[in-house]
Short mmCIF file of C-alpha atoms in Angstrom, two decimals:
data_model
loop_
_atom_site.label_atom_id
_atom_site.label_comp_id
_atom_site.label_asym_id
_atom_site.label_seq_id
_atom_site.Cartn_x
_atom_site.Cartn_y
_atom_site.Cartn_z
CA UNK A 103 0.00 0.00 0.00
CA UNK A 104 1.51 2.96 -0.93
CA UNK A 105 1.25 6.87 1.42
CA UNK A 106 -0.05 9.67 -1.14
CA UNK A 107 0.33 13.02 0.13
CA UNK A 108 0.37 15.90 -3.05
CA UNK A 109 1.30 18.68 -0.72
CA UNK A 110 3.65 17.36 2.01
CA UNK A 111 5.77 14.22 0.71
CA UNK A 112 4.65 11.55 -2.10
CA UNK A 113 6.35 8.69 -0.58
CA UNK A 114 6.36 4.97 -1.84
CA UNK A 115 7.74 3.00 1.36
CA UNK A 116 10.24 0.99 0.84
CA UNK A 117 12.88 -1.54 2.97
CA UNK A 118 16.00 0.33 4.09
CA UNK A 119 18.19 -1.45 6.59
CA UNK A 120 20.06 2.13 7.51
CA UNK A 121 23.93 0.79 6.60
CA UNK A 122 23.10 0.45 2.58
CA UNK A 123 24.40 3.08 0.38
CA UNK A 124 21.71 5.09 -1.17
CA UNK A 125 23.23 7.42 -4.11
CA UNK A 126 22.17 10.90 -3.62
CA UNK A 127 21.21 11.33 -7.26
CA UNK A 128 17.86 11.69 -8.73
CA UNK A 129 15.86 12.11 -11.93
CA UNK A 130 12.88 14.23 -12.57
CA UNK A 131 10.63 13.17 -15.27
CA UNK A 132 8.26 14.90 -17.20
CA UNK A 133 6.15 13.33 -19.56
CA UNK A 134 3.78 15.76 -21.65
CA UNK A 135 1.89 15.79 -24.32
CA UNK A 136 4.77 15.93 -27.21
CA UNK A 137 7.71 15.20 -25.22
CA UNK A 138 9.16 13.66 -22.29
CA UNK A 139 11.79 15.63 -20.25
CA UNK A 140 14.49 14.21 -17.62
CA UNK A 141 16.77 16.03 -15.30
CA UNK A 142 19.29 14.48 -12.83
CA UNK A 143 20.31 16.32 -10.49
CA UNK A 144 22.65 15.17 -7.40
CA UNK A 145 23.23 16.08 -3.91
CA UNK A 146 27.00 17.61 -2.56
CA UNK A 147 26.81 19.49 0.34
CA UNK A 148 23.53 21.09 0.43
CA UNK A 149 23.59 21.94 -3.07
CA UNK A 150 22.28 20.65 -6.47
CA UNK A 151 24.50 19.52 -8.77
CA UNK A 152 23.28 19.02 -12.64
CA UNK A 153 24.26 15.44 -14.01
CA UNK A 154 22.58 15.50 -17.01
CA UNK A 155 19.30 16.35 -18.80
CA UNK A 156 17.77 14.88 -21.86
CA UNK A 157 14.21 15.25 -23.70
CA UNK A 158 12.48 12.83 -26.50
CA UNK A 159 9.60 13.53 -28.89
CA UNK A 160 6.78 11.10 -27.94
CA UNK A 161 5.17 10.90 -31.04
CA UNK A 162 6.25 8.32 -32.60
CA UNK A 163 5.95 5.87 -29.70
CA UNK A 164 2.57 6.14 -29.88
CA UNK A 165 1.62 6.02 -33.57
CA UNK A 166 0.42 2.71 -33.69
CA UNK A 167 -2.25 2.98 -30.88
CA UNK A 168 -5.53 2.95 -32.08
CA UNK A 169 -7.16 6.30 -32.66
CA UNK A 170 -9.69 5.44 -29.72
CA UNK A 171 -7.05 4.86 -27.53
CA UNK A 172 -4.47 8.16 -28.08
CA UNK A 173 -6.95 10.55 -26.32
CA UNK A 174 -4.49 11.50 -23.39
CA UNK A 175 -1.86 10.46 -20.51
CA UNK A 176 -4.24 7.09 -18.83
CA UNK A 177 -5.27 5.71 -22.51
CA UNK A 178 -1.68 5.36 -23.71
CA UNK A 179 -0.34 1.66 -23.52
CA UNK A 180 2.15 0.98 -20.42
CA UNK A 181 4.72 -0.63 -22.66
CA UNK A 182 4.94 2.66 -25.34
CA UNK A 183 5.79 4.67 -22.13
CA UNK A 184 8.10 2.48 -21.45
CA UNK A 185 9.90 1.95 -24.95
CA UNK A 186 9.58 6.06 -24.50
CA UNK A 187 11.26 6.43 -21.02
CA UNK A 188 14.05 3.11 -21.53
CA UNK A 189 15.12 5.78 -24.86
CA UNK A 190 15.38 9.45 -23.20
CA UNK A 191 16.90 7.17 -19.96
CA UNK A 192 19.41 6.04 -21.98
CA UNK A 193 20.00 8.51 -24.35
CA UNK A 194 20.59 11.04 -21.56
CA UNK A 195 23.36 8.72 -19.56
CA UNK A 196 20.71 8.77 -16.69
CA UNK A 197 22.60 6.77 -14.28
CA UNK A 198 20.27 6.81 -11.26
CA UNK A 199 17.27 3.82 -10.76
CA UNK A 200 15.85 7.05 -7.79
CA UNK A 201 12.76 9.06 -9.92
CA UNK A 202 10.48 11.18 -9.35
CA UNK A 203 7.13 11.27 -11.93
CA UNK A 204 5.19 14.18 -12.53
CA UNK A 205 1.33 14.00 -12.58
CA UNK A 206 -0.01 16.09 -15.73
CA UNK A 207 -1.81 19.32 -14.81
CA UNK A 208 -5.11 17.65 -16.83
CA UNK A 209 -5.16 13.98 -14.46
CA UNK A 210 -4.59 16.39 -11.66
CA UNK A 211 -6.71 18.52 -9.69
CA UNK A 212 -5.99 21.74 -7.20
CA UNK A 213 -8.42 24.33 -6.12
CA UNK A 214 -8.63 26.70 -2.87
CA UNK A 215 -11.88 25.63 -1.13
CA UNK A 216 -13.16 28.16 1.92
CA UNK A 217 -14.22 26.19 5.53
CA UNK A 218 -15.47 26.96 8.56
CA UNK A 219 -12.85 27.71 11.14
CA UNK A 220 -12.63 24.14 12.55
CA UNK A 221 -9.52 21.76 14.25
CA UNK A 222 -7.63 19.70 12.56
CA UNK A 223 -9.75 16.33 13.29
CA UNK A 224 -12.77 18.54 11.85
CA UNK A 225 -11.06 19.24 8.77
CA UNK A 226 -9.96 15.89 8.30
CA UNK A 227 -13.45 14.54 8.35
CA UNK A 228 -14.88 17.83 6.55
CA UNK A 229 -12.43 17.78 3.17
CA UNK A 230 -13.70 14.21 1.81
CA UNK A 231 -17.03 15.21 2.26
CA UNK A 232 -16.97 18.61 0.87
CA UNK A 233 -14.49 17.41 -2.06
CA UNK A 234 -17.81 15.50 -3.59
CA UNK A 235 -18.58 18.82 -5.24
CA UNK A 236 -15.45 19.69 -7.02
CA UNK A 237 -14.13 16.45 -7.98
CA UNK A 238 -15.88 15.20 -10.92
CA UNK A 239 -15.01 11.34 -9.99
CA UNK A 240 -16.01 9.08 -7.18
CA UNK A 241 -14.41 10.31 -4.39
CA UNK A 242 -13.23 7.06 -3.65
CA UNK A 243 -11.52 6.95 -6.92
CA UNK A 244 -9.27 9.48 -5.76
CA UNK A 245 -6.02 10.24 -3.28
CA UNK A 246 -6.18 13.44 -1.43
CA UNK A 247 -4.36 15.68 0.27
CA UNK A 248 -5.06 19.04 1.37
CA UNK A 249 -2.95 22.17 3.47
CA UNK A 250 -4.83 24.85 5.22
CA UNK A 251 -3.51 28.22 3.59
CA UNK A 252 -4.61 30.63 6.16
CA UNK A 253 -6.76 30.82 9.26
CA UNK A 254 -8.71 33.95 9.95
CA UNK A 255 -9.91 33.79 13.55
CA UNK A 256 -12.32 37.30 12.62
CA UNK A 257 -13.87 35.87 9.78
CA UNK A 258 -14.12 32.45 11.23
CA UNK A 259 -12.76 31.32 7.78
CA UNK A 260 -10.10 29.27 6.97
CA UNK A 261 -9.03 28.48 3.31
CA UNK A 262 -7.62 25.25 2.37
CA UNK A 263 -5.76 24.06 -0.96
CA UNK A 264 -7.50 20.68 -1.98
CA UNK A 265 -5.24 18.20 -4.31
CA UNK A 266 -6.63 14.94 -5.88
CA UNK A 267 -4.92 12.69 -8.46
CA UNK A 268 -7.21 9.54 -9.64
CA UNK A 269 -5.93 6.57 -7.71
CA UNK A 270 -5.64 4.83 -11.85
CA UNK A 271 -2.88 7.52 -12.37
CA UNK A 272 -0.78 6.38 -9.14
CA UNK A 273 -1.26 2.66 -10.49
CA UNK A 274 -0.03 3.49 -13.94
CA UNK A 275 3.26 5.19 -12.59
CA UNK A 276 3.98 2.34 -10.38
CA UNK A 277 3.64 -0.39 -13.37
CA UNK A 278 5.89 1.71 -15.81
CA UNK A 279 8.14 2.48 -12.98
CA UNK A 280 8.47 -1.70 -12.00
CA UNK A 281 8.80 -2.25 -15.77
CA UNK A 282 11.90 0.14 -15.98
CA UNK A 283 13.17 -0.83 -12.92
CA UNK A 284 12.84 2.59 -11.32
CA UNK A 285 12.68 3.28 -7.65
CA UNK A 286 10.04 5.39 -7.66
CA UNK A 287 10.41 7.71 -5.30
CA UNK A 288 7.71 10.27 -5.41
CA UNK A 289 4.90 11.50 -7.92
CA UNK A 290 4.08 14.98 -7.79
CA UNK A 291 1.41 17.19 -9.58
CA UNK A 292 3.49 19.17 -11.78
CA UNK A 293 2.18 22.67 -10.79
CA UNK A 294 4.19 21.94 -6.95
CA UNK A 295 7.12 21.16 -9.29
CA UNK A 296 6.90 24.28 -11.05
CA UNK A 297 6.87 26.49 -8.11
CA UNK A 298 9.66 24.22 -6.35
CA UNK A 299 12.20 25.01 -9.48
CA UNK A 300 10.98 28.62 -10.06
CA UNK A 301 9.59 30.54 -7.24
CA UNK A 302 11.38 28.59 -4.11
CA UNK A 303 12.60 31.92 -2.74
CA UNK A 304 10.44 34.43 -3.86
CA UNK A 305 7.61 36.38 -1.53
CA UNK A 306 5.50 37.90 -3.83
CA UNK A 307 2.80 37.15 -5.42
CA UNK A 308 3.44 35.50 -8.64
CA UNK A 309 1.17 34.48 -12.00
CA UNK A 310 3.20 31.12 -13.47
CA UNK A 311 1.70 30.16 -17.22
CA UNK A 312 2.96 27.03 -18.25
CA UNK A 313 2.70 26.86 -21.92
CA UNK A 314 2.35 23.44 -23.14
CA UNK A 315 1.85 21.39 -26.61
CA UNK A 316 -2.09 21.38 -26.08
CA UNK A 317 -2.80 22.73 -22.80
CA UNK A 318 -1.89 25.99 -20.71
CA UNK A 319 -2.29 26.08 -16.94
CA UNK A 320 -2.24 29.09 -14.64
CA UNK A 321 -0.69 29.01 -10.98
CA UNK A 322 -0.81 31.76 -8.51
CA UNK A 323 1.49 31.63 -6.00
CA UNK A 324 1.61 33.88 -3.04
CA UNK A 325 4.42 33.43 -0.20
CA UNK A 326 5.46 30.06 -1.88
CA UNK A 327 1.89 29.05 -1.80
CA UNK A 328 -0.49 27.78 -4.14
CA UNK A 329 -3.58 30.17 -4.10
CA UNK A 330 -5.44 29.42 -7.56
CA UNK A 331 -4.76 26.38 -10.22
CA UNK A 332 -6.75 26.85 -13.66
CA UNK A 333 -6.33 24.56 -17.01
CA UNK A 334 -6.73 25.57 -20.51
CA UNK A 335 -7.38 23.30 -23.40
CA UNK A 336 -5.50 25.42 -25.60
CA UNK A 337 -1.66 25.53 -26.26
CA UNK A 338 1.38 26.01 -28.49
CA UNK A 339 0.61 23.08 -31.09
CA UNK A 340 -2.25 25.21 -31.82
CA UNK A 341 -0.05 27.90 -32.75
CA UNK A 342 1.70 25.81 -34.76
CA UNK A 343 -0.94 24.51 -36.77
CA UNK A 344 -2.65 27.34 -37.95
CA UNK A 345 0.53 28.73 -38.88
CA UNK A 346 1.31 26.06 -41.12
CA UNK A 347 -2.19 26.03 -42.90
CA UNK A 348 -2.14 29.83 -43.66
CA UNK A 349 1.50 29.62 -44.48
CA UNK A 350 1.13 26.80 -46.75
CA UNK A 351 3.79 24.96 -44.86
CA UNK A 352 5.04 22.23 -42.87
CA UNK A 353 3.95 22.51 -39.60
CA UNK A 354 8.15 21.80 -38.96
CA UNK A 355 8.68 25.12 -40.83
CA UNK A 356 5.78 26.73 -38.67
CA UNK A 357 7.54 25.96 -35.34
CA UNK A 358 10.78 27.01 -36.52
CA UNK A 359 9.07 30.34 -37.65
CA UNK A 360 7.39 30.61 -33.93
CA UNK A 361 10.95 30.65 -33.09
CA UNK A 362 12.42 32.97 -35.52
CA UNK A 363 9.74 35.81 -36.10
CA UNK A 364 6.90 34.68 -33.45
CA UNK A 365 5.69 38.16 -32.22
CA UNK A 366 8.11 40.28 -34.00
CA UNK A 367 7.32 43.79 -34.72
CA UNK A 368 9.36 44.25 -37.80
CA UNK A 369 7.24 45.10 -40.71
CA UNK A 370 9.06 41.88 -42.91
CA UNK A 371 7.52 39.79 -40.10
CA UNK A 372 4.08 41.22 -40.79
CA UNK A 373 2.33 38.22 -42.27
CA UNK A 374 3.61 35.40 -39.83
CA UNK A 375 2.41 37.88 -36.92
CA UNK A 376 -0.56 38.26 -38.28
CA UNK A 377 -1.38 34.46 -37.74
CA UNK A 378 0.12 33.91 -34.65
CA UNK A 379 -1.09 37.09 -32.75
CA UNK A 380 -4.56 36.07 -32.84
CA UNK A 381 -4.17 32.84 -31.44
CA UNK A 382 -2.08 34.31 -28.51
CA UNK A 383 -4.59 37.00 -28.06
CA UNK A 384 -7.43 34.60 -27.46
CA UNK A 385 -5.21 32.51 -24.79
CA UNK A 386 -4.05 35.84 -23.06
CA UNK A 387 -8.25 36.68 -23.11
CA UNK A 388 -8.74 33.41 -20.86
CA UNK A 389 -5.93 33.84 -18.69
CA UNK A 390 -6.07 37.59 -18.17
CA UNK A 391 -10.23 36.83 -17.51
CA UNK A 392 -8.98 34.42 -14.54
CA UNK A 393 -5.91 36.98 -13.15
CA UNK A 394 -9.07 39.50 -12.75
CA UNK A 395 -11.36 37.13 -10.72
CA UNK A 396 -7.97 36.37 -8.83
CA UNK A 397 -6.88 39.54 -8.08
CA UNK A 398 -10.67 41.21 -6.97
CA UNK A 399 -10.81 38.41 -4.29
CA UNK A 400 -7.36 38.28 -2.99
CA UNK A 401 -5.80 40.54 -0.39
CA UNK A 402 -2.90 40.54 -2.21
CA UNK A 403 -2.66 41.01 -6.18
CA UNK A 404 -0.49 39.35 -8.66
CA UNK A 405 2.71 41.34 -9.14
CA UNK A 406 4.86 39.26 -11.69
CA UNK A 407 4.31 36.40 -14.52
CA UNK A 408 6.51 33.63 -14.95
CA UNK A 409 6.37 31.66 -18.36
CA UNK A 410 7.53 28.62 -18.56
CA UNK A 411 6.72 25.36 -21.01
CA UNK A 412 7.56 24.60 -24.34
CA UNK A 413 5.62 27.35 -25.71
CA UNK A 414 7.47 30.20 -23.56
CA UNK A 415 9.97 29.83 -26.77
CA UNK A 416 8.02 31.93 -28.69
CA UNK A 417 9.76 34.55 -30.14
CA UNK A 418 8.76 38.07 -28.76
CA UNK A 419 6.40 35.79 -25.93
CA UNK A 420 7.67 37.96 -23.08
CA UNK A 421 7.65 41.70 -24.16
CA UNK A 422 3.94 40.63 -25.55
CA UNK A 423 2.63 39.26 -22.51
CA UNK A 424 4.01 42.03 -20.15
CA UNK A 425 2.65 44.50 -22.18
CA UNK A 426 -1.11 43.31 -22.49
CA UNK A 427 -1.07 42.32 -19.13
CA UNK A 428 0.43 45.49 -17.52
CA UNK A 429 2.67 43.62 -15.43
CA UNK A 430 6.86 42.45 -14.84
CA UNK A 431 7.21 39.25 -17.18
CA UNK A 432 10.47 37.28 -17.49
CA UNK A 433 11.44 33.41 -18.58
CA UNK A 434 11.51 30.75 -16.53
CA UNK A 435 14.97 30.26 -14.86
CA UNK A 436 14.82 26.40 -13.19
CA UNK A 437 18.77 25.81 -13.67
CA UNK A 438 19.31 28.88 -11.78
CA UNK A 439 18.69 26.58 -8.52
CA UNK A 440 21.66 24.15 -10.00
CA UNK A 441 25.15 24.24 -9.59
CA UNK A 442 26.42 23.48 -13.60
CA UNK A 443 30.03 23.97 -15.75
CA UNK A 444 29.54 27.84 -17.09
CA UNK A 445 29.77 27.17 -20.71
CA UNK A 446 26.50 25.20 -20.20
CA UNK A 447 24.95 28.54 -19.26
CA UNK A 448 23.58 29.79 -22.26
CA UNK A 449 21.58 26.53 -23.86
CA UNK A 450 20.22 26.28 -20.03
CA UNK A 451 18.88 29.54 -19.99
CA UNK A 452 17.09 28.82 -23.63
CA UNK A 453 15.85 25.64 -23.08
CA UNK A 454 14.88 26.30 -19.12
CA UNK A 455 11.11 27.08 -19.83
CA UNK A 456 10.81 23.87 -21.25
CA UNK A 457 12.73 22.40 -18.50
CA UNK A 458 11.10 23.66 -15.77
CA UNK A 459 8.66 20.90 -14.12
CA UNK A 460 11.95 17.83 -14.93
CA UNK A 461 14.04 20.00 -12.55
CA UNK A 462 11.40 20.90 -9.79
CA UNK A 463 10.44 16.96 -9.15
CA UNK A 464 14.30 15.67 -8.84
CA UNK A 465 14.77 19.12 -6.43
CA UNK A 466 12.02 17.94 -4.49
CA UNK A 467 14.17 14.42 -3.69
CA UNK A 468 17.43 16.98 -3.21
CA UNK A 469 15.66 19.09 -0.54
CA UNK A 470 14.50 16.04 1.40
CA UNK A 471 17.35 13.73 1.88
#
């Protein structure tokens, strides 16, 4: 039987006589929609060393599935995750069997529910009951976890951040894991990951987009904290696409031109900009829609934007975004929190975005040991 618990430690027990000797090395991994990302990162002193890193284009792996079957993360077949994972494992020298899994944003689910100020024992009894209405499984379908955020004894409020993964997710990590030999160490919702790698030390109050291949999710943070989780089922590849069928081109020519030009405000860029700018546009409309409702019921309103995810590499992304939105936007940094040889510097600060959630699961395995 294995101890689920999103928010304070996603532990698998597991025999340790206390004289073995446990490597302090561990990999993230990330598997997404298009790709699957790996970081390993080991332990010296306090500090995080960078061992390697690696990332693989799932596509291919899963080709041959059935149409009915290629509808997201739980319908893929265990052994094309595996054929997947054995190739980036290998072809990234991962050396270490100690991982760490993240839990897509879309088979996991956060929100900020409000209580009645109530003990502990209360609120142990109260979340299961009062998850019914947000969760749209069984509830016994489901592990939970939940942290109370803040207490007001005025109000008689308290607010609480709820976190379910279906139990069928857990199940499917721990079969590919055994399959690959893994020790698997923790799995972790990928939004904790995110705010682990990027925001560990920061105080403010801070909007995180994480771009991906088909969806984009939205994390405020506040003091470290999760205060507001939303999903969008909208993302990069959809840039992508339409740029290729205006263009006339191959959608590999599209994402190198999302690259290239992306939001560029020379007038030879004109025509790609005029495809992609609409698309961004309507995602900005969604998220900027949910920053509002955030920031009329919170004390404390968002201050910065983070973008991370493979869609952050959009050329012109940042100076766009911090201008609609009125607010500080930079790139998401997670190798800033590594120690790594200084020529390495610049291809970790381009590919970091994309990076981001692979390095925030292995740090969580670096902070506890």
């Amino acid at each position: 039987m294995i101890n689920v618990s999103f928010l304070k430690k996603i532990q698998f027990p597991k025999l340790d006589l206390g004289f073995a000797f446990r490597p302090a090395s561990f990999v993230g991994i990330d598997i997404g929609s298009e790709s699957v990302k790996v970081v390993q990162l080991h332990r010296e002193h306090e500090r995080a060393l960078l061992e390697t890193y690696g990332e693989l284009k799932a596509e291919r792996y899963f080709q041959k599935e059935a149409v009915a079957t290629r509808a997201g993360f739980l319908t893929h077949l265990d052994q094309n995750f595996v054929d997947l994972l054995a190739d980036v494992l290998r072809e990234a020298n991962v050396t270490t069997k100690r991982a760490v899994f993240s839990i897509p944003a879309t088979s996991g689910f956060l929100t900020v529910i409000a209580f009645p100020l109530m003990d502990s024992k209360e609120l142990g009894a109260a979340v299961p009951f009062e998850a019914k209405r947000y969760i749209p499984i069984p509830i016994q379908e489901v592990a939970l976890d939940w942290q109370i955020l803040e207490a007001d004894d005025i109000t008689k409020r308290m607010m609480v951040l709820l976190a379910a993964v279906p139990r069928e997710v857990v199940s499917k990590y721990e079969r590919i894991a055994e399959l690959l030999k893994l020790d698997l160490e923790a799995v972790e919702i990928e939004s904790f990951s995110l705010v682990r790698s990027l925001l560990s030390s920061d105080r403010g109050v801070t909007a995180v987009i994480n771009w991906g291949a088909l969806v984009t999710t939205i994390t405020v943070v506040d003091q470290r904290q999760i205060r507001m989780n939303h999903n969008f089922g909208r993302g990069s590849r959809e840039i992508t696409l339409t740029l290729a069928r205006s263009l006339g081109v191959a959608p590999e020519r599209a994402e190198a031109l999302k690259r290239s030009v992306g939001l560029s405000d020379k007038p030879e860029d004109r025509e790609v900009v005029s495809v992609i700018a609409p698309v961004v546009d309507t995602i900005l409309i969604d998220l900027e829609r949910v920053m509002m409702a955030y920031n009329r019921s919170a004390r404390r309103k968002i201050e910065k934007v983070v973008l991370s995810g493979g869609g952050a590499g959009l050329a012109g992304l940042v100076s766009y975004v911090s201008k609609r939105l009125g607010l500080e936007t930079i790139l998401a940094n997670p190798f800033a929190r590594t120690i790594f040889p200084p020529f390495l510097q610049p291809l970790l600060k381009e590919i970091g975005p994309n990076f981001a959630v692979a390095v925030g699961l292995a740090l969580r395995q670096i902070a506890s040991t």
